[in-house]
Coordinates of C-alpha atoms in Angstrom, one line a residue:
X1 CA 21.0 -26.4 -13.7
X2 CA 21.5 -26.0 -10.2
X3 CA 24.6 -24.7 -8.7
X4 CA 27.4 -26.8 -7.2
X5 CA 29.2 -24.3 -4.9
X6 CA 28.6 -21.1 -3.1
X7 CA 27.0 -18.7 -5.6
X8 CA 28.8 -15.3 -6.8
X9 CA 28.9 -12.4 -4.4
X10 CA 25.8 -10.3 -4.1
X11 CA 25.8 -6.5 -4.5
X12 CA 23.1 -4.5 -1.9
X13 CA 22.8 -1.8 0.2
X14 CA 21.6 -2.6 3.7
X15 CA 21.3 -0.6 7.3
X16 CA 24.0 -1.8 9.4
X17 CA 21.9 -0.4 13.0
X18 CA 19.1 1.4 13.7
X19 CA 20.0 4.6 12.5
X20 CA 18.5 2.9 9.3
X21 CA 21.3 4.3 7.3
X22 CA 21.4 2.2 4.1
X23 CA 25.1 2.1 2.2
X24 CA 27.0 -0.5 -0.1
X25 CA 27.0 -3.8 1.6
X26 CA 28.3 -7.1 -0.3
X27 CA 26.9 -10.9 0.8
X28 CA 26.7 -14.1 -0.7
X29 CA 23.3 -15.8 -1.8
X30 CA 22.5 -19.6 -1.2
X31 CA 23.5 -21.9 -3.8
X32 CA 20.5 -22.5 -6.2
X33 CA 18.7 -25.5 -5.3
X34 CA 16.9 -28.3 -7.1
X35 CA 13.5 -26.0 -6.7
X36 CA 14.6 -22.8 -6.9
X37 CA 15.1 -20.1 -9.2
X38 CA 17.6 -17.4 -9.5
X39 CA 16.7 -14.1 -11.0
X40 CA 18.4 -10.7 -11.8
X41 CA 16.7 -7.7 -10.0
X42 CA 15.8 -5.3 -12.1
X43 CA 14.1 -3.4 -10.0
X44 CA 12.3 -3.1 -6.2
X45 CA 9.7 -1.1 -4.6
X46 CA 10.2 0.7 -1.7
X47 CA 7.4 0.1 1.1
X48 CA 6.8 1.6 4.8
X49 CA 7.8 -1.6 5.9
X50 CA 11.6 -1.0 4.6
X51 CA 11.6 1.8 7.0
X52 CA 10.1 0.2 9.8
X53 CA 12.9 -2.8 9.7
X54 CA 15.8 -1.0 8.9
X55 CA 15.2 1.1 11.8
X56 CA 14.4 -1.5 14.2
X57 CA 10.7 -0.5 14.3
X58 CA 9.4 -3.9 16.0
X59 CA 12.2 -4.5 17.9
X60 CA 13.4 -7.8 15.7
X61 CA 15.9 -6.5 13.4
X62 CA 18.8 -8.2 12.2
X63 CA 21.7 -6.4 10.8
X64 CA 22.7 -5.7 8.2
X65 CA 19.9 -5.9 6.9
X66 CA 19.0 -5.5 3.4
X67 CA 15.4 -4.5 3.0
X68 CA 13.1 -5.0 0.2
X69 CA 10.0 -7.1 -0.5
X70 CA 8.5 -5.8 -4.2
X71 CA 11.5 -7.7 -6.4
X72 CA 11.0 -8.0 -10.2
X73 CA 13.7 -9.3 -12.2
X74 CA 14.9 -12.0 -14.9
X75 CA 15.4 -15.3 -14.4
X76 CA 19.1 -16.5 -14.9
X77 CA 19.1 -19.7 -13.5
X78 CA 16.8 -22.4 -12.5
X79 CA 17.0 -25.6 -10.3
X80 CA 16.7 -29.0 -12.1
X81 CA 13.2 -29.6 -10.7
X82 CA 12.1 -26.3 -11.8
X83 CA 8.8 -26.8 -14.6
X84 CA 7.4 -23.5 -14.2
X85 CA 10.1 -20.7 -15.2
X86 CA 12.9 -20.7 -17.6
X87 CA 15.8 -18.8 -18.1
X88 CA 14.9 -15.2 -19.6
X89 CA 11.3 -15.1 -18.2
X90 CA 9.9 -12.2 -16.3
X91 CA 9.4 -12.7 -12.7
X92 CA 8.1 -11.3 -9.5
X93 CA 9.1 -12.2 -5.6
X94 CA 6.8 -10.6 -2.8
X95 CA 6.6 -10.2 0.8
X96 CA 7.4 -14.3 1.9
X97 CA 9.8 -16.4 0.4
X98 CA 9.0 -19.8 1.7
X99 CA 6.3 -21.9 4.2
X100 CA 5.7 -25.0 5.5
X101 CA 3.8 -26.1 2.2
X102 CA 2.0 -28.4 4.3
X103 CA -0.6 -26.9 6.4
X104 CA -4.5 -26.3 5.7
X105 CA -3.8 -22.7 4.5
X106 CA -0.6 -23.9 2.5
X107 CA -2.5 -26.4 0.7
X108 CA -5.5 -23.9 0.1
X109 CA -2.7 -21.3 -1.5
X110 CA -3.0 -19.2 1.4
X111 CA 0.8 -19.4 2.2
X112 CA 0.7 -16.1 3.9
X113 CA -1.0 -17.5 6.7
X114 CA 1.2 -20.5 7.5
X115 CA 0.3 -21.8 10.7
X116 CA 4.0 -23.2 11.4
X117 CA 5.0 -19.3 10.3
X118 CA 5.7 -18.0 6.8
X119 CA 9.6 -17.0 5.9
X120 CA 9.7 -13.0 5.0
X121 CA 11.6 -11.9 2.0
X122 CA 14.0 -9.7 4.4
X123 CA 14.8 -10.3 8.1
X124 CA 13.5 -13.7 8.2
X125 CA 15.4 -17.1 8.7
X126 CA 15.9 -18.9 5.3
X127 CA 16.0 -22.8 4.5
X128 CA 19.8 -23.0 5.4
X129 CA 19.5 -20.9 8.5
X130 CA 21.0 -17.8 7.0
X131 CA 18.9 -14.4 7.6
X132 CA 17.0 -13.6 4.4
X133 CA 18.1 -10.4 2.8
X134 CA 15.6 -8.5 0.1
X135 CA 15.1 -6.6 -3.1
X136 CA 18.0 -3.7 -2.2
X137 CA 20.3 -6.5 -4.0
X138 CA 21.8 -7.6 -7.3
X139 CA 20.0 -10.6 -6.9
X140 CA 17.9 -13.2 -5.2
X141 CA 17.3 -17.0 -4.8
X142 CA 13.7 -18.2 -4.3
X143 CA 11.8 -21.3 -4.5
X144 CA 9.8 -21.7 -7.4
X145 CA 6.6 -21.5 -5.7
X146 CA 7.2 -18.2 -4.8
X147 CA 7.5 -16.8 -7.9
X148 CA 5.4 -15.0 -10.1
X149 CA 5.4 -14.6 -13.9
X150 CA 4.9 -11.1 -15.2
X151 CA 3.9 -10.8 -18.6
X152 CA 6.4 -9.5 -20.8
X153 CA 4.2 -6.8 -21.9
X154 CA 4.1 -5.6 -18.3
X155 CA 6.7 -2.6 -17.5
X156 CA 8.8 -4.7 -15.2
X157 CA 9.1 -1.0 -13.0
X158 CA 5.4 -1.0 -12.7
X159 CA 5.1 -4.6 -11.7
X160 CA 7.1 -4.2 -8.7
X161 CA 4.8 -2.4 -6.1
X162 CA 2.4 -4.9 -7.4
X163 CA 3.7 -7.5 -4.8
X164 CA 2.8 -5.6 -1.6
X165 CA 0.9 -2.6 -2.1
X166 CA -1.2 -4.2 -5.3
X167 CA -2.0 -7.8 -3.0
X168 CA -2.2 -6.0 0.1
X169 CA -5.7 -4.4 -1.1
X170 CA -6.6 -6.7 -3.8
X171 CA -6.9 -9.5 -1.7
X172 CA -9.4 -8.5 0.7
X173 CA -11.5 -6.9 -2.5
X174 CA -11.6 -10.4 -3.8
X175 CA -12.2 -12.1 -0.2
X176 CA -15.3 -10.0 0.5
X177 CA -16.4 -9.8 -3.3
X178 CA -15.6 -6.3 -4.1
X179 CA -15.4 -7.2 -7.4
X180 CA -19.2 -6.3 -8.1
X181 CA -20.3 -3.6 -10.9
X182 CA -22.3 -0.8 -9.5
X183 CA -21.5 -1.4 -6.0
X184 CA -20.0 1.7 -3.7
X185 CA -16.4 1.6 -2.4
X186 CA -14.8 3.9 0.0
X187 CA -11.3 4.2 0.1
X188 CA -9.3 5.5 3.2
X189 CA -6.3 7.2 2.7
X190 CA -4.5 7.8 -0.3
X191 CA -1.1 6.7 -0.4
X192 CA 0.9 3.7 -2.1
X193 CA -2.0 1.3 -1.0
X194 CA -4.7 3.7 -1.5
X195 CA -4.1 4.6 -4.8
X196 CA -4.2 0.9 -6.1
X197 CA -7.7 0.5 -4.3
X198 CA -9.0 3.1 -6.9
X199 CA -7.5 1.2 -9.5
X200 CA -9.0 -1.9 -8.7
X201 CA -12.3 -0.3 -7.8
X202 CA -12.6 1.5 -11.0
X203 CA -11.5 -1.5 -12.8
X204 CA -13.9 -3.6 -10.8
X205 CA -17.1 -1.2 -12.1
X206 CA -17.2 0.2 -8.7
X207 CA -18.2 4.0 -7.6
X208 CA -15.2 5.0 -5.9
X209 CA -15.0 7.4 -3.0
X210 CA -11.4 8.7 -1.6
X211 CA -12.0 9.9 1.9
X212 CA -9.0 11.9 2.9
X213 CA -7.6 14.5 5.3
X214 CA -5.6 16.8 2.6
X215 CA -7.9 18.5 0.3
X216 CA -4.7 18.8 -1.9
X217 CA -5.4 15.0 -2.7
X218 CA -8.4 16.1 -4.4
X219 CA -7.4 16.9 -7.8
X220 CA -5.2 13.5 -8.1
X221 CA -8.3 11.3 -6.7
X222 CA -10.5 12.7 -9.0
X223 CA -8.7 13.6 -12.2
X224 CA -5.2 11.2 -12.1
X225 CA -7.0 8.2 -10.4
X226 CA -10.6 8.7 -11.7
X227 CA -12.4 8.5 -8.5
X228 CA -16.3 9.5 -8.6
X229 CA -15.8 11.4 -5.5
X230 CA -13.8 12.7 -2.6
X231 CA -14.5 13.6 0.7
X232 CA -12.7 15.8 3.3
X233 CA -12.9 13.4 6.5
X234 CA -13.2 16.3 8.9
X235 CA -15.9 17.9 7.5
X236 CA -19.1 16.5 9.3
X237 CA -21.4 17.9 6.8
X238 CA -19.9 15.9 3.7
X239 CA -19.7 12.5 6.0
X240 CA -23.2 13.1 7.0
X241 CA -24.2 13.4 3.4
X242 CA -22.8 9.8 2.9
X243 CA -24.4 8.0 5.8
X244 CA -25.4 4.4 4.9
X245 CA -24.7 4.8 1.4
X246 CA -21.4 2.4 0.8
X247 CA -21.3 -1.3 0.3
X248 CA -17.7 -1.6 1.3
X249 CA -15.2 0.4 2.8
X250 CA -11.0 0.0 2.2
X251 CA -8.9 1.5 5.1
X252 CA -5.2 1.8 4.1
X253 CA -4.8 4.8 7.2
X254 CA -2.1 3.5 9.9
X255 CA -2.2 6.5 11.5
X256 CA -4.5 6.7 14.4
X257 CA -8.1 7.7 13.2
X258 CA -11.8 7.2 14.2
X259 CA -13.6 4.3 13.2
X260 CA -17.0 5.2 14.0
X261 CA -17.4 7.9 11.7
X262 CA -16.8 5.3 8.7
X263 CA -18.7 2.7 10.3
X264 CA -21.9 4.5 10.2
X265 CA -20.8 5.7 6.2
X266 CA -21.8 1.8 5.3
X267 CA -25.1 0.2 4.3
X268 CA -26.7 -2.4 6.4
X269 CA -24.2 -5.5 6.0
X270 CA -21.6 -3.4 4.6
X271 CA -18.1 -4.6 5.1
X272 CA -15.5 -2.2 6.4
X273 CA -11.6 -4.0 5.5
X274 CA -8.9 -2.7 7.5
X275 CA -5.2 -3.1 6.0
X276 CA -3.6 -0.6 7.6
X277 CA -1.9 -0.3 10.8
X278 CA -3.3 2.3 13.4
X279 CA -2.0 1.5 16.8
X280 CA -5.2 0.9 18.3
X281 CA -9.0 0.5 17.5
X282 CA -11.5 1.9 18.6
X283 CA -15.2 1.8 17.8
X284 CA -18.9 1.6 19.5
X285 CA -20.2 -2.2 19.3
X286 CA -23.0 -0.3 18.0
X287 CA -21.4 0.7 15.0
X288 CA -21.1 -2.9 14.0
X289 CA -24.1 -4.3 15.6
X290 CA -27.1 -2.0 14.9
X291 CA -25.9 -2.3 11.2
X292 CA -25.3 -6.0 10.9
X293 CA -21.6 -4.9 9.5
X294 CA -18.6 -6.8 9.2
X295 CA -14.8 -5.3 10.3
X296 CA -12.0 -7.5 8.9
X297 CA -8.4 -7.3 8.7
X298 CA -6.2 -8.3 6.0
X299 CA -2.4 -8.5 5.1
X300 CA -0.7 -9.3 1.4
X301 CA -2.3 -12.5 -0.4
X302 CA -1.2 -16.0 -1.0
X303 CA 0.4 -16.7 -4.3
X304 CA -2.6 -17.8 -6.3
X305 CA -4.3 -14.6 -5.8
X306 CA -1.2 -12.7 -6.2
X307 CA -0.7 -14.2 -10.0
X308 CA -4.2 -13.6 -10.3
X309 CA -3.6 -9.8 -9.6
X310 CA -1.0 -9.6 -11.7
X311 CA -2.4 -11.2 -14.9
X312 CA -5.7 -9.3 -14.0
X313 CA -3.3 -6.1 -13.7
X314 CA -2.0 -6.7 -17.4
X315 CA -4.9 -7.6 -18.9
X316 CA -6.9 -4.3 -17.6
X317 CA -3.8 -2.2 -18.1
X318 CA -3.8 -1.2 -14.3
X319 CA -0.3 0.6 -13.4
X320 CA 0.9 1.8 -10.4
X321 CA 1.9 5.3 -9.9
X322 CA 5.6 5.5 -9.5
X323 CA 8.9 7.8 -9.3
X324 CA 11.7 5.5 -10.4
X325 CA 14.7 6.4 -8.4
X326 CA 18.8 4.9 -8.2
X327 CA 19.8 3.4 -5.3
X328 CA 22.0 6.1 -4.3
X329 CA 18.9 8.2 -3.5
X330 CA 17.3 5.9 -1.1
X331 CA 18.2 7.3 1.9
X332 CA 16.2 10.3 0.8
X333 CA 13.3 8.6 -0.3
X334 CA 12.6 6.7 2.6
X335 CA 13.0 10.3 4.2
X336 CA 10.6 11.3 2.1
X337 CA 8.5 8.1 2.3
X338 CA 8.0 9.0 6.1
X339 CA 6.8 12.6 5.4
X340 CA 4.3 11.1 2.9
X341 CA 6.1 12.9 0.0
X342 CA 5.8 10.7 -3.2
X343 CA 3.1 9.8 -5.5
X344 CA 2.3 7.1 -5.0
X345 CA 5.3 4.5 -4.8
X346 CA 9.4 4.5 -5.2
X347 CA 11.0 2.1 -7.4
X348 CA 14.6 1.3 -7.2
X349 CA 16.0 0.8 -10.8
X350 CA 18.5 -2.0 -9.3
X351 CA 19.8 -2.8 -12.9
X352 CA 20.9 0.5 -13.7
X353 CA 22.0 2.3 -10.6
X354 CA 23.7 -0.8 -8.3
X355 CA 27.1 -1.0 -9.6

């Protein structure tokens, strides 16, 4: 049943200023409404977005800021109108916690594209006017529409990265019909997003080629993740050998990089999906026009797609490669994330370490 008053204090770690340094923090969550789910957070993934907003990278950070939008846990309370969840269920919460629920995109289960603007899981404005605070905390209260069922046999720690890293690559792969066995997929970058693109590609029956600037990633790509080929993108001979050979490309790189060499690897009519955020995109129009190619952007996914992805991962036993850490290590983890010193996603054990 719904709570009548102010909820219990919530333990968290928060950044107080643009230094981004996180430390213990306590605050009150809003009461559980009739359509809400309250979940005890067991784990929270660490995303590069946590670095950006804790350090005011976009100039809009509201402090104290509690990051984290790869949240998983166990339902501890539900509102009186909630029918899809019950106490004890394993659930996840991703990048958004609300939207208008009435525009053409919300009505088409694409809430992340809400015309009126979706509410981000942290650093957004919640329904009660307070600033949303994320999953580096002991529990969270969310409208049931933005919660996702996690099968009981799927490890909660492994489920956390699916809520951002996983859906960020799964969504464009499904939108552009990249789930066609026998087709070829190029994956640019082998971080948190890239390694999930490889896993999905193999599960779809694709021939997967990983492109990286670092030879150190070769063994991981081929032997750990099961990619079919590995290419150093600065090696012109290796790149030339793959000219017009790929059906699809997923570009997860956020550092600035050239686009023409990669576009030239696509077959006629090939699709290039960008999910990274380089500071600029430059390419010759001929790279698109002469090859009838498409360049598309994407970010996260709607509620229907997220649930579909979670179920797909459970059925096919797809698990992100994670390093589980205590909350007390989070500042070091963020520094390591900046240095790309992680294979491939940090996950905070909230339940055991946030006291």
